[in-house]
PDB file of C-alpha atoms in Angstrom:
ATOM      1  CA  UNK T  16      66.613  84.879 130.229  1.00 50.00           C
ATOM      2  CA  UNK T  17      63.144  85.458 128.768  1.00 53.00           C
ATOM      3  CA  UNK T  18      63.534  89.216 129.287  1.00 54.00           C
ATOM      4  CA  UNK T  19      67.060  89.394 127.879  1.00 53.00           C
ATOM      5  CA  UNK T  20      66.337  87.582 124.584  1.00 50.00           C
ATOM      6  CA  UNK T  21      63.843  90.193 123.245  1.00 55.00           C
ATOM      7  CA  UNK T  22      66.208  92.941 124.381  1.00 49.00           C
ATOM      8  CA  UNK T  23      69.121  91.418 122.465  1.00 49.00           C
ATOM      9  CA  UNK T  24      66.922  90.960 119.383  1.00 49.00           C
ATOM     10  CA  UNK T  25      65.825  94.592 119.521  1.00 51.00           C
ATOM     11  CA  UNK T  26      69.440  95.670 119.962  1.00 49.00           C
ATOM     12  CA  UNK T  27      70.569  93.705 116.904  1.00 51.00           C
ATOM     13  CA  UNK T  28      67.794  95.268 114.774  1.00 48.00           C
ATOM     14  CA  UNK T  29      68.695  98.747 116.061  1.00 50.00           C
ATOM     15  CA  UNK T  30      72.416  98.187 115.413  1.00 48.00           C
ATOM     16  CA  UNK T  31      71.676  97.200 111.807  1.00 53.00           C
ATOM     17  CA  UNK T  32      69.977 100.590 111.254  1.00 68.00           C
ATOM     18  CA  UNK T  33      72.752 102.725 112.736  1.00 77.00           C
ATOM     19  CA  UNK T  34      74.527 105.033 110.275  1.00 91.00           C
ATOM     20  CA  UNK T  35      78.292 105.407 110.026  1.00 91.00           C
ATOM     21  CA  UNK T  36      79.837 108.718 111.096  1.00 90.00           C
ATOM     22  CA  UNK T  37      83.307 109.831 110.030  1.00 90.00           C
ATOM     23  CA  UNK T  38      85.338 112.716 111.372  1.00 92.00           C
ATOM     24  CA  UNK T  39      88.199 114.579 109.722  1.00 93.00           C
ATOM     25  CA  UNK T  40      91.608 114.194 111.377  1.00 93.00           C
ATOM     26  CA  UNK T  41      93.638 117.423 111.610  1.00 95.00           C
ATOM     27  CA  UNK T  42      96.992 116.591 113.216  1.00 94.00           C
ATOM     28  CA  UNK T  43      97.662 120.291 113.918  1.00 95.00           C
ATOM     29  CA  UNK T  44      94.735 120.401 116.373  1.00 95.00           C
ATOM     30  CA  UNK T  45      95.905 117.427 118.427  1.00 96.00           C
ATOM     31  CA  UNK T  46      98.474 116.880 121.123  1.00 91.00           C
ATOM     32  CA  UNK T  47      99.316 113.963 123.419  1.00 86.00           C
ATOM     33  CA  UNK T  48      98.408 110.353 122.639  1.00 91.00           C
ATOM     34  CA  UNK T  49      96.353 108.582 125.316  1.00 90.00           C
ATOM     35  CA  UNK T  50      96.569 104.792 125.385  1.00 89.00           C
ATOM     36  CA  UNK T  51      94.821 102.195 127.496  1.00 89.00           C
ATOM     37  CA  UNK T  52      95.821  98.561 127.115  1.00 87.00           C
ATOM     38  CA  UNK T  53      92.903  97.573 129.392  1.00 88.00           C
ATOM     39  CA  UNK T  54      90.401  99.246 127.073  1.00 91.00           C
ATOM     40  CA  UNK T  55      92.310  98.358 123.891  1.00 90.00           C
ATOM     41  CA  UNK T  56      92.197 102.047 122.962  1.00 92.00           C
ATOM     42  CA  UNK T  57      94.328 104.926 121.786  1.00 93.00           C
ATOM     43  CA  UNK T  58      93.328 108.488 120.923  1.00 94.00           C
ATOM     44  CA  UNK T  59      94.784 111.984 120.941  1.00 95.00           C
ATOM     45  CA  UNK T  60      93.598 114.938 123.000  1.00 95.00           C
ATOM     46  CA  UNK T  61      93.199 118.466 121.599  1.00 94.00           C
ATOM     47  CA  UNK T  62      96.126 120.893 121.731  1.00 94.00           C
ATOM     48  CA  UNK T  63      96.516 122.506 125.140  1.00 92.00           C
ATOM     49  CA  UNK T  64      95.165 119.565 127.153  1.00 93.00           C
ATOM     50  CA  UNK T  65      97.434 118.713 130.081  1.00 94.00           C
ATOM     51  CA  UNK T  66      97.136 115.443 131.974  1.00 94.00           C
ATOM     52  CA  UNK T  67      96.295 115.150 135.666  1.00 94.00           C
ATOM     53  CA  UNK T  68      98.580 112.825 137.654  1.00 95.00           C
ATOM     54  CA  UNK T  69      97.718 109.131 137.963  1.00 93.00           C
ATOM     55  CA  UNK T  70      97.945 109.459 141.749  1.00 96.00           C
ATOM     56  CA  UNK T  71      95.209 112.131 141.797  1.00 95.00           C
ATOM     57  CA  UNK T  72      93.023 110.023 139.466  1.00 95.00           C
ATOM     58  CA  UNK T  73      93.466 106.947 141.695  1.00 95.00           C
ATOM     59  CA  UNK T  74      92.507 108.948 144.814  1.00 96.00           C
ATOM     60  CA  UNK T  75      89.507 110.435 143.016  1.00 95.00           C
ATOM     61  CA  UNK T  76      88.323 106.958 141.913  1.00 95.00           C
ATOM     62  CA  UNK T  77      88.670 105.657 145.476  1.00 95.00           C
ATOM     63  CA  UNK T  78      86.479 108.500 146.796  1.00 95.00           C
ATOM     64  CA  UNK T  79      83.855 107.844 144.100  1.00 92.00           C
ATOM     65  CA  UNK T  80      83.759 104.096 144.801  1.00 92.00           C
ATOM     66  CA  UNK T  81      83.306 104.704 148.542  1.00 94.00           C
ATOM     67  CA  UNK T  82      80.128 106.687 147.865  1.00 92.00           C
ATOM     68  CA  UNK T  83      78.902 104.560 144.936  1.00 89.00           C
ATOM     69  CA  UNK T  84      80.336 101.083 144.259  1.00 87.00           C
ATOM     70  CA  UNK T  85      78.848 101.219 140.733  1.00 87.00           C
ATOM     71  CA  UNK T  86      80.809 104.317 139.742  1.00 88.00           C
ATOM     72  CA  UNK T  87      82.682 104.151 136.459  1.00 92.00           C
ATOM     73  CA  UNK T  88      86.494 104.302 136.738  1.00 94.00           C
ATOM     74  CA  UNK T  89      88.389 107.310 135.386  1.00 96.00           C
ATOM     75  CA  UNK T  90      91.447 106.229 133.383  1.00 95.00           C
ATOM     76  CA  UNK T  91      92.687 109.671 132.277  1.00 95.00           C
ATOM     77  CA  UNK T  92      91.730 113.297 132.930  1.00 96.00           C
ATOM     78  CA  UNK T  93      93.077 116.265 130.982  1.00 96.00           C
ATOM     79  CA  UNK T  94      92.553 119.941 131.745  1.00 95.00           C
ATOM     80  CA  UNK T  95      92.231 122.173 128.684  1.00 90.00           C
ATOM     81  CA  UNK T  96      94.665 125.010 129.444  1.00 87.00           C
ATOM     82  CA  UNK T  97      93.778 127.001 126.294  1.00 83.00           C
ATOM     83  CA  UNK T  98      89.985 126.908 126.092  1.00 83.00           C
ATOM     84  CA  UNK T  99      88.984 125.870 129.606  1.00 88.00           C
ATOM     85  CA  UNK T 100      87.160 122.685 130.475  1.00 92.00           C
ATOM     86  CA  UNK T 101      88.441 119.117 130.496  1.00 95.00           C
ATOM     87  CA  UNK T 102      88.673 115.832 128.609  1.00 96.00           C
ATOM     88  CA  UNK T 103      88.324 112.506 130.418  1.00 96.00           C
ATOM     89  CA  UNK T 104      88.443 108.815 129.591  1.00 96.00           C
ATOM     90  CA  UNK T 105      86.224 106.614 131.761  1.00 96.00           C
ATOM     91  CA  UNK T 106      85.977 102.812 131.964  1.00 96.00           C
ATOM     92  CA  UNK T 107      82.387 101.478 131.954  1.00 94.00           C
ATOM     93  CA  UNK T 108      83.060  97.750 131.587  1.00 92.00           C
ATOM     94  CA  UNK T 109      82.156  96.882 135.172  1.00 90.00           C
ATOM     95  CA  UNK T 110      78.782  98.673 135.025  1.00 89.00           C
ATOM     96  CA  UNK T 111      75.789  96.368 134.586  1.00 89.00           C
ATOM     97  CA  UNK T 112      74.332  96.486 131.072  1.00 87.00           C
ATOM     98  CA  UNK T 113      70.870  97.243 132.440  1.00 87.00           C
ATOM     99  CA  UNK T 114      72.081 100.251 134.425  1.00 86.00           C
ATOM    100  CA  UNK T 115      73.717 101.876 131.410  1.00 88.00           C
ATOM    101  CA  UNK T 116      70.863 101.159 129.024  1.00 89.00           C
ATOM    102  CA  UNK T 117      68.123 102.165 131.489  1.00 87.00           C
ATOM    103  CA  UNK T 118      69.825 105.524 131.973  1.00 88.00           C
ATOM    104  CA  UNK T 119      69.962 105.981 128.195  1.00 90.00           C
ATOM    105  CA  UNK T 120      66.283 105.100 127.819  1.00 91.00           C
ATOM    106  CA  UNK T 121      65.435 108.050 130.075  1.00 89.00           C
ATOM    107  CA  UNK T 122      68.398 110.230 129.135  1.00 92.00           C
ATOM    108  CA  UNK T 123      66.525 113.560 129.317  1.00 92.00           C
ATOM    109  CA  UNK T 124      66.008 113.102 133.055  1.00 90.00           C
ATOM    110  CA  UNK T 125      68.781 110.641 134.010  1.00 90.00           C
ATOM    111  CA  UNK T 126      71.547 112.906 132.691  1.00 92.00           C
ATOM    112  CA  UNK T 127      69.938 116.050 134.092  1.00 91.00           C
ATOM    113  CA  UNK T 128      68.909 115.035 137.622  1.00 89.00           C
ATOM    114  CA  UNK T 129      70.084 118.329 139.136  1.00 89.00           C
ATOM    115  CA  UNK T 130      68.487 120.368 136.334  1.00 93.00           C
ATOM    116  CA  UNK T 131      71.763 122.076 135.450  1.00 94.00           C
ATOM    117  CA  UNK T 132      71.378 121.563 131.686  1.00 96.00           C
ATOM    118  CA  UNK T 133      68.993 123.483 129.455  1.00 96.00           C
ATOM    119  CA  UNK T 134      68.742 120.398 127.244  1.00 95.00           C
ATOM    120  CA  UNK T 135      70.194 116.922 126.705  1.00 96.00           C
ATOM    121  CA  UNK T 136      70.424 115.447 123.190  1.00 96.00           C
ATOM    122  CA  UNK T 137      71.195 111.860 122.177  1.00 96.00           C
ATOM    123  CA  UNK T 138      72.533 110.487 118.880  1.00 96.00           C
ATOM    124  CA  UNK T 139      73.605 106.950 117.970  1.00 95.00           C
ATOM    125  CA  UNK T 140      76.031 106.038 115.180  1.00 95.00           C
ATOM    126  CA  UNK T 141      78.825 103.658 114.131  1.00 94.00           C
ATOM    127  CA  UNK T 142      82.411 104.865 113.969  1.00 93.00           C
ATOM    128  CA  UNK T 143      85.533 103.040 112.825  1.00 89.00           C
ATOM    129  CA  UNK T 144      86.119  99.948 114.975  1.00 87.00           C
ATOM    130  CA  UNK T 145      83.019 100.579 117.088  1.00 93.00           C
ATOM    131  CA  UNK T 146      79.621  99.181 116.010  1.00 93.00           C
ATOM    132  CA  UNK T 147      77.783 101.622 118.254  1.00 94.00           C
ATOM    133  CA  UNK T 148      78.630 105.025 119.714  1.00 96.00           C
ATOM    134  CA  UNK T 149      76.138 106.972 121.814  1.00 96.00           C
ATOM    135  CA  UNK T 150      76.666 110.735 121.778  1.00 97.00           C
ATOM    136  CA  UNK T 151      75.118 112.769 124.595  1.00 97.00           C
ATOM    137  CA  UNK T 152      75.241 116.545 124.284  1.00 97.00           C
ATOM    138  CA  UNK T 153      74.374 118.374 127.507  1.00 97.00           C
ATOM    139  CA  UNK T 154      74.437 122.143 127.595  1.00 96.00           C
ATOM    140  CA  UNK T 155      73.394 125.360 129.262  1.00 96.00           C
ATOM    141  CA  UNK T 156      74.411 128.948 128.559  1.00 96.00           C
ATOM    142  CA  UNK T 157      77.764 128.543 130.343  1.00 96.00           C
ATOM    143  CA  UNK T 158      78.912 124.960 129.806  1.00 96.00           C
ATOM    144  CA  UNK T 159      78.651 122.152 127.228  1.00 97.00           C
ATOM    145  CA  UNK T 160      79.478 118.510 127.901  1.00 97.00           C
ATOM    146  CA  UNK T 161      79.777 116.101 124.973  1.00 97.00           C
ATOM    147  CA  UNK T 162      79.935 112.446 126.061  1.00 97.00           C
ATOM    148  CA  UNK T 163      80.759 109.647 123.630  1.00 97.00           C
ATOM    149  CA  UNK T 164      80.032 106.097 124.839  1.00 96.00           C
ATOM    150  CA  UNK T 165      81.806 103.398 122.828  1.00 95.00           C
ATOM    151  CA  UNK T 166      80.363  99.887 122.586  1.00 94.00           C
ATOM    152  CA  UNK T 167      81.672  96.496 121.570  1.00 89.00           C
ATOM    153  CA  UNK T 168      79.029  94.117 120.240  1.00 78.00           C
ATOM    154  CA  UNK T 169      77.279  93.731 123.603  1.00 80.00           C
ATOM    155  CA  UNK T 170      77.706  96.747 125.865  1.00 90.00           C
ATOM    156  CA  UNK T 171      79.338 100.082 126.570  1.00 93.00           C
ATOM    157  CA  UNK T 172      83.064  99.769 127.240  1.00 95.00           C
ATOM    158  CA  UNK T 173      84.178 103.345 127.906  1.00 95.00           C
ATOM    159  CA  UNK T 174      83.253 106.956 127.367  1.00 96.00           C
ATOM    160  CA  UNK T 175      85.145 110.108 126.548  1.00 97.00           C
ATOM    161  CA  UNK T 176      83.915 113.476 127.834  1.00 97.00           C
ATOM    162  CA  UNK T 177      84.721 116.818 126.248  1.00 97.00           C
ATOM    163  CA  UNK T 178      83.674 119.685 128.520  1.00 97.00           C
ATOM    164  CA  UNK T 179      84.100 123.336 127.468  1.00 96.00           C
ATOM    165  CA  UNK T 180      82.492 126.793 127.735  1.00 96.00           C
ATOM    166  CA  UNK T 181      79.362 126.989 125.568  1.00 96.00           C
ATOM    167  CA  UNK T 182      80.542 130.284 124.070  1.00 96.00           C
ATOM    168  CA  UNK T 183      83.379 128.298 122.423  1.00 95.00           C
ATOM    169  CA  UNK T 184      81.145 125.578 120.905  1.00 92.00           C
ATOM    170  CA  UNK T 185      81.979 126.411 117.274  1.00 93.00           C
ATOM    171  CA  UNK T 186      85.673 126.934 118.059  1.00 94.00           C
ATOM    172  CA  UNK T 187      85.889 123.552 119.843  1.00 94.00           C
ATOM    173  CA  UNK T 188      84.072 121.560 117.152  1.00 95.00           C
ATOM    174  CA  UNK T 189      87.115 120.854 114.884  1.00 96.00           C
ATOM    175  CA  UNK T 190      89.284 120.001 117.935  1.00 95.00           C
ATOM    176  CA  UNK T 191      86.753 117.485 119.235  1.00 96.00           C
ATOM    177  CA  UNK T 192      86.133 116.002 115.791  1.00 96.00           C
ATOM    178  CA  UNK T 193      89.890 115.570 115.211  1.00 96.00           C
ATOM    179  CA  UNK T 194      90.233 113.900 118.605  1.00 96.00           C
ATOM    180  CA  UNK T 195      87.345 111.550 117.775  1.00 96.00           C
ATOM    181  CA  UNK T 196      88.904 110.796 114.361  1.00 96.00           C
ATOM    182  CA  UNK T 197      92.099 109.699 116.141  1.00 95.00           C
ATOM    183  CA  UNK T 198      90.306 107.010 118.193  1.00 94.00           C
ATOM    184  CA  UNK T 199      91.270 103.450 117.374  1.00 88.00           C
ATOM    185  CA  UNK T 200      92.070 100.066 118.765  1.00 80.00           C
ATOM    186  CA  UNK T 201      95.406  99.936 120.583  1.00 69.00           C
ATOM    187  CA  UNK T 202      97.427  96.762 120.333  1.00 59.00           C
ATOM    188  CA  UNK T 203     100.591  96.109 122.296  1.00 55.00           C
ATOM    189  CA  UNK T 204     103.139  93.636 121.013  1.00 51.00           C
ATOM    190  CA  UNK T 205     105.042  91.637 123.573  1.00 53.00           C
ATOM    191  CA  UNK T 206     108.135  89.743 122.494  1.00 61.00           C
ATOM    192  CA  UNK T 207     109.418  86.970 124.711  1.00 60.00           C
ATOM    193  CA  UNK T 208     113.236  87.049 124.577  1.00 62.00           C
ATOM    194  CA  UNK T 209     113.711  83.540 125.952  1.00 60.00           C
TER     195      UNK T 209
END
């Protein structure tokens, strides 16, 4: 408890200094709505993104958990049929706070263990309903991966990955920003007919 208290204090000071980021929503650049009642989330994927079957995602998660019981859980995976690459939604709620934050403290090495990226960049901001979003941009000459980790007050809840060819970085920017602008809390209303 003695170690956690200073960490929480530092986190609250850091959160107070985080700037708000807003993205412009362009409906013409977006396609299917993705919803997750578990994550209390809805967002739209860029045009041309086609969903992978739930059965494949479940099998993939099972394989990941067999090799690493602390693997995050994929909730949705979309293949970008127009630009190449993919978009994925991943649940981080079951990951220990320390594991996530320790990796972010050493992000240059932790997110580049196999040395496939030329660089890894990190930005932190607030966005809409989320008091903290961590943006990781990992890239080399062929591929760029933009990861957005969304937090509630305490810890990371989920992340969304946008992976695409680096040559299309400027082309993809408005698609990704529109997708991010579409992110919001998802509420389901249940009516009891009794």
